[in-house]
Coordinates of C-alpha atoms in Angstrom, one line a residue:
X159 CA -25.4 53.5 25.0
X160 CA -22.4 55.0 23.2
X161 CA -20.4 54.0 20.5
X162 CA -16.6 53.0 20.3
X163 CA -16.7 55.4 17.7
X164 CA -18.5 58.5 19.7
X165 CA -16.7 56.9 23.0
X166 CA -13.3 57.6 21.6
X167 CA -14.0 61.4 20.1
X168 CA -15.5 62.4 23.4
X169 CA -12.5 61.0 25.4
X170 CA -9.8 62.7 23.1
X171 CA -12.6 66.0 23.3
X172 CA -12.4 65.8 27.1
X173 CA -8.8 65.5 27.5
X174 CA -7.6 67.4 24.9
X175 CA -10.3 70.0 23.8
X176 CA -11.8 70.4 20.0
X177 CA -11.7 68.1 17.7
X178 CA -8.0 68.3 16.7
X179 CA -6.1 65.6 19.3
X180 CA -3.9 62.6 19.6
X181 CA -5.7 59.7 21.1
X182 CA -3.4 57.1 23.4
X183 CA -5.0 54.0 22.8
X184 CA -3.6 52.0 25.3
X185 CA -4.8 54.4 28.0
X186 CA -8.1 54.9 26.4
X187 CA -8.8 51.4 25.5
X188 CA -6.0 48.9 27.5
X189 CA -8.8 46.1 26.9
X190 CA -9.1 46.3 23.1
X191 CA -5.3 47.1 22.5
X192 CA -4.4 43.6 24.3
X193 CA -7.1 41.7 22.4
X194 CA -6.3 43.4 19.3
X195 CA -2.5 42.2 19.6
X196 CA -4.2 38.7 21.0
X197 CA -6.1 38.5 17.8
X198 CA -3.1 39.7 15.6
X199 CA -1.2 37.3 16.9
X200 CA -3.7 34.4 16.5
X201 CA -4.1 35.9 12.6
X202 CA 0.0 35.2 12.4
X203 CA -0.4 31.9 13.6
X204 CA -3.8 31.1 11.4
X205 CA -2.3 32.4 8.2
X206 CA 0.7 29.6 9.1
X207 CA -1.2 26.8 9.7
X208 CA -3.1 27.6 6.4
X209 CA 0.2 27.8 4.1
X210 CA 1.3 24.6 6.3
X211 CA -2.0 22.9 5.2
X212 CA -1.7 24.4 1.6
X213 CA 1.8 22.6 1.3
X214 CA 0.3 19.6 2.6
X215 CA -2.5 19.3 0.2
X216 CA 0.2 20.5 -2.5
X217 CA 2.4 17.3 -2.2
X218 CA -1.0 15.3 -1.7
X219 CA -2.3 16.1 -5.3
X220 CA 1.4 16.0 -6.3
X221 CA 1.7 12.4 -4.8
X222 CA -1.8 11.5 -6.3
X223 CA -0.7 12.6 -9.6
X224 CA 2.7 10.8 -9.8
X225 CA 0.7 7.6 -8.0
X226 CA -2.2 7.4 -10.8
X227 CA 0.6 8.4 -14.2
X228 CA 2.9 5.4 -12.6
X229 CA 0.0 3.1 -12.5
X230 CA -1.2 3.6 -15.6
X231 CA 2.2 2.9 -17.5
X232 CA 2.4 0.1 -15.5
X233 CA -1.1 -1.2 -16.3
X234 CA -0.3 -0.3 -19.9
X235 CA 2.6 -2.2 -20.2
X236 CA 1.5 -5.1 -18.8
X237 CA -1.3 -5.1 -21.3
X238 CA 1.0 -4.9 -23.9
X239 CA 3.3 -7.7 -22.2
X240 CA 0.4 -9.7 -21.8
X241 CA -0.4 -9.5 -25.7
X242 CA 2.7 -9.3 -27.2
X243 CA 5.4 -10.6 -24.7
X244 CA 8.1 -8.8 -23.3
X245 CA 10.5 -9.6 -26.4
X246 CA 8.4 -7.7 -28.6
X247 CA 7.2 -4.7 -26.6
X248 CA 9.0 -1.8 -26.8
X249 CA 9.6 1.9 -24.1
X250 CA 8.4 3.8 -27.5
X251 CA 5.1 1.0 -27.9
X252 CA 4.4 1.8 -23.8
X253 CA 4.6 5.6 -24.5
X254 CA 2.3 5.5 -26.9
X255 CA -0.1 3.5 -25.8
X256 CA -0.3 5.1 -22.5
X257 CA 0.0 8.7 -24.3
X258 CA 2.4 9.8 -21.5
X259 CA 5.3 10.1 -24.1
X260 CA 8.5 8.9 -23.8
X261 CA 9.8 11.5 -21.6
X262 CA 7.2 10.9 -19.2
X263 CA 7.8 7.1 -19.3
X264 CA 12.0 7.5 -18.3
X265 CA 10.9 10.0 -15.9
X266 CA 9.4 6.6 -14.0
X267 CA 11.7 4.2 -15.4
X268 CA 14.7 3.4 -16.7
X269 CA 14.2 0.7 -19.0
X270 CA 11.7 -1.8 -20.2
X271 CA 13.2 -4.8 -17.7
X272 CA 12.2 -2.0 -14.7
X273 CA 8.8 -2.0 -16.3
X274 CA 8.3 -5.9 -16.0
X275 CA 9.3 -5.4 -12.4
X276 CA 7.0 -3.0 -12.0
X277 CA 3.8 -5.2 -13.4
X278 CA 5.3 -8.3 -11.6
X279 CA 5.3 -6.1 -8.2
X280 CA 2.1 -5.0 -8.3
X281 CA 0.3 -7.9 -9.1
X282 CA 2.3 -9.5 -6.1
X283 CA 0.9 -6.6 -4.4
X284 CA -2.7 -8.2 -4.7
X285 CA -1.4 -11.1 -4.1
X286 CA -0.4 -10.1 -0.8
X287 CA -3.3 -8.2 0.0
X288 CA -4.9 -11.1 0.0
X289 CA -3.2 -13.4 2.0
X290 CA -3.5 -10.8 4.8
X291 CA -6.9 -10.6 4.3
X292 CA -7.4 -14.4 5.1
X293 CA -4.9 -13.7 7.7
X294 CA -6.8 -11.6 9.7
X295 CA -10.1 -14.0 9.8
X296 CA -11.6 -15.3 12.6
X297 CA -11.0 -18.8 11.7
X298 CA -9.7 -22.3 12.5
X299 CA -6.1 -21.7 12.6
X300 CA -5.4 -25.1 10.6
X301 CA -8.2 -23.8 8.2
X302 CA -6.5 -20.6 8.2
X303 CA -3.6 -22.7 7.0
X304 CA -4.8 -24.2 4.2
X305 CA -6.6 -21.1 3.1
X306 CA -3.4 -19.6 2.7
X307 CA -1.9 -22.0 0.6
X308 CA -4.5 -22.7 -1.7
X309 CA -5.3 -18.8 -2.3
X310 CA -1.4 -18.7 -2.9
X311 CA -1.7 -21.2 -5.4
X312 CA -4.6 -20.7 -7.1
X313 CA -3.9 -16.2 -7.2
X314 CA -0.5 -17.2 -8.7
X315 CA -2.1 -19.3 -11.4
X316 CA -4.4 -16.7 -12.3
X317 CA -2.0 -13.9 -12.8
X318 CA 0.1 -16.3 -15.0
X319 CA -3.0 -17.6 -16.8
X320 CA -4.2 -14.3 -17.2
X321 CA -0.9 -12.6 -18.7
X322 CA -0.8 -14.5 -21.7
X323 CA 2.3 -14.3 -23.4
X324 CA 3.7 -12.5 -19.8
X325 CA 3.9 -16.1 -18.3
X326 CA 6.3 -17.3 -20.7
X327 CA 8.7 -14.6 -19.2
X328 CA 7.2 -15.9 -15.8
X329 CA 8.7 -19.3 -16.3
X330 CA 12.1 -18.5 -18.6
X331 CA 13.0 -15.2 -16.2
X332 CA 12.4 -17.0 -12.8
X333 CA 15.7 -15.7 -11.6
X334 CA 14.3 -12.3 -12.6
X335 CA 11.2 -12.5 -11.0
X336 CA 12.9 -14.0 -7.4
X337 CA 14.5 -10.5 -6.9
X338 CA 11.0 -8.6 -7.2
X339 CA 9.6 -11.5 -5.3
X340 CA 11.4 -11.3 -2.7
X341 CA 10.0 -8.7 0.2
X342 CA 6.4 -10.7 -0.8
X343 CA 8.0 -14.3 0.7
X344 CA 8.8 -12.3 3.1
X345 CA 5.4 -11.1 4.2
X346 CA 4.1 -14.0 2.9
X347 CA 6.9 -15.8 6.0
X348 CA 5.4 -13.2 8.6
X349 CA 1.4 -14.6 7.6
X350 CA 2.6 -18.2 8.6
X351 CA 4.5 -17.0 11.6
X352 CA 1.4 -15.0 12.8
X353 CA -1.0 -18.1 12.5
X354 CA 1.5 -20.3 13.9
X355 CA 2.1 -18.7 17.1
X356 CA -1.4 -17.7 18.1
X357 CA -1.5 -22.1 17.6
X358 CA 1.3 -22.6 19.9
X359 CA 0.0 -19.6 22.7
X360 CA -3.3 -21.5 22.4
X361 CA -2.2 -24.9 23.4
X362 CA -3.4 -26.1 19.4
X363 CA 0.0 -26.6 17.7
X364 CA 3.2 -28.2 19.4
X365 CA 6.1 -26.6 17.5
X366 CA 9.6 -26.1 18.9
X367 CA 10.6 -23.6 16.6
X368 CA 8.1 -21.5 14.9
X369 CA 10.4 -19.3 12.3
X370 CA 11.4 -22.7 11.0
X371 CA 8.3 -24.2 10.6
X372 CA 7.0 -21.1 8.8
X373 CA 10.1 -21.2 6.5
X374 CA 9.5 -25.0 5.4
X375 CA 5.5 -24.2 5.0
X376 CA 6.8 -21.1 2.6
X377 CA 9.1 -22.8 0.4
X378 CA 7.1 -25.9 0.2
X379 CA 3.6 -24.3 -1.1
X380 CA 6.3 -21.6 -3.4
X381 CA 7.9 -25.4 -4.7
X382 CA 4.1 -26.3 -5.5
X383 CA 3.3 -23.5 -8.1
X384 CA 4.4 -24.4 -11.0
X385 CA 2.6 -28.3 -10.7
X386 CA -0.4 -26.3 -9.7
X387 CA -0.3 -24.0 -12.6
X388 CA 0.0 -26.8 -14.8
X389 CA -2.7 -28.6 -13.0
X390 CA -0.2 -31.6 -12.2
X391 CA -1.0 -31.4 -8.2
X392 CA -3.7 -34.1 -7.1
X393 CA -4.5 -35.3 -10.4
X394 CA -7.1 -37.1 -10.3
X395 CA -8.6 -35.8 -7.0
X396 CA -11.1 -32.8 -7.0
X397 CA -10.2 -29.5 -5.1
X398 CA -12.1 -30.9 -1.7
X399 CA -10.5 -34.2 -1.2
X400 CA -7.1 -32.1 -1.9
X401 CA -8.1 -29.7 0.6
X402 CA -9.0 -32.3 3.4
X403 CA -5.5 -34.3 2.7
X404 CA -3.8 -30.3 3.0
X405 CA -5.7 -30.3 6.3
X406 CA -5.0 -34.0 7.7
X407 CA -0.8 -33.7 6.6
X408 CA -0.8 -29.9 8.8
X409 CA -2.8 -31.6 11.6
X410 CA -0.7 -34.2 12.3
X411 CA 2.5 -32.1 11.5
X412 CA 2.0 -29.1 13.9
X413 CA -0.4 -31.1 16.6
X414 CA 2.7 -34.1 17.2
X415 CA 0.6 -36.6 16.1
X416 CA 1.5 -39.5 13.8

């Protein structure tokens, strides 16, 4: 067996004589030329993929980053919302607290009203979350229903509740909280609509118009939260015989029954 080393002498020996010659290596080797430009070109390609995934992971940790500093300004603020109302918190009390600085803080928002947003948002987030959670059960579509509402009502009571001074700006803002609430009704719409159809394709519900129905089922448990904050809904009456009246009043409203 020979070499590629020994291989290639002994070819440039043979053609040229001594050990002083210029070796073609396309004649001597055609084979290993074409696979060497093969694998030059595969290391082009390899070295661009790995800055392309480098970039990638880049704006990853960069996302990350500016995800996790965002959240926790907006979980320190609503902390210090929470304990001394909006009134009496200040950008310089949130930069401080969070140890961010102040810079850091206008770098994510403007002012402290874009803060409250922000706290109101997110817990409207969870909010959401877990409607479409119930959502997607396997369940009794008119149980389904009433699930819905009554997680509604009872999440929105417990973000209130558990704000403390925050729910006073809840109640007095109301026309400042509607325009963060906003795309959650929305969503909140699209849950009902879901339901609601998969009742009519299955023969359960007998509803002419299903975006209409949805709408009135929104606004009507949305018109119920402040009664149920207050624990004016169903005095009297403990959460299960509530429940089964929620359940009788949507059975006979989406089935056509009186």
């Amino acid at each position: 067996w020979e070499s590629p080393a020994c291989r290639m002498q002994n070819y440039g020996k043979s053609r040229y004589g001594g050990n002083n010659f210029h070796v073609n290596l396309s004649r001597a080797y055609p084979f290993r030329v074409k696979r060497a430009g093969f694998f030059a070109g595969q290391k082009r390609k390899l070295r661009g993929e790995i800055l392309s995934a480098c970039r990638i992971s880049l704006t990853f940790v960069t996302v990350m980053t500016v995800s996790k500093t965002r959240t926790r300004l907006v979980d320190v603020a609503r902390g210090l919302f929470a304990k001394q109302g909006l009134e009496n918190t200040t950008m310089n009390d949130i930069a401080v607290a969070s140890g961010k600085g102040r810079r850091t803080l206008y770098t994510y928002f403007k002012n402290k009203e874009d803060i409250y947003f922000a706290v109101i948002e997110t817990e409207l987030e969870h909010l959401s979350a877990q409607l479409s959670e119930v959502a997607n059960k396997r369940m009794d579509l008119e149980e389904k229903l009433v699930e819905i509402i009554y997680v509604h009502l009872h999440s929105i009571k417990e973000v209130v509740l558990r704000n403390g001074n925050l729910r006073a700006e809840f109640f007095r803002n109301i026309w400042m909280v509607e325009k963060v609430r906003k795309h959650f009704d929305q969503k909140e719409t699209e849950f009902f609509i879901g339901v609601l159809k998969e009742g009519v394709a299955s023969g359960e519900f007998s509803i002419e118009n299903v975006a209409l129905v949805a709408d009135v089922m929104h606004y009507c448990v949305k018109g119920l939260e402040v009664p149920y904050i207050y624990g004016r809904l169903g005095e009297g009456l403990n959460k299960a015989e509530t429940r089964r009246m929620v359940k009788t009043l949507i059975h006979r409203a989406l089935r056509g029954e009186r």
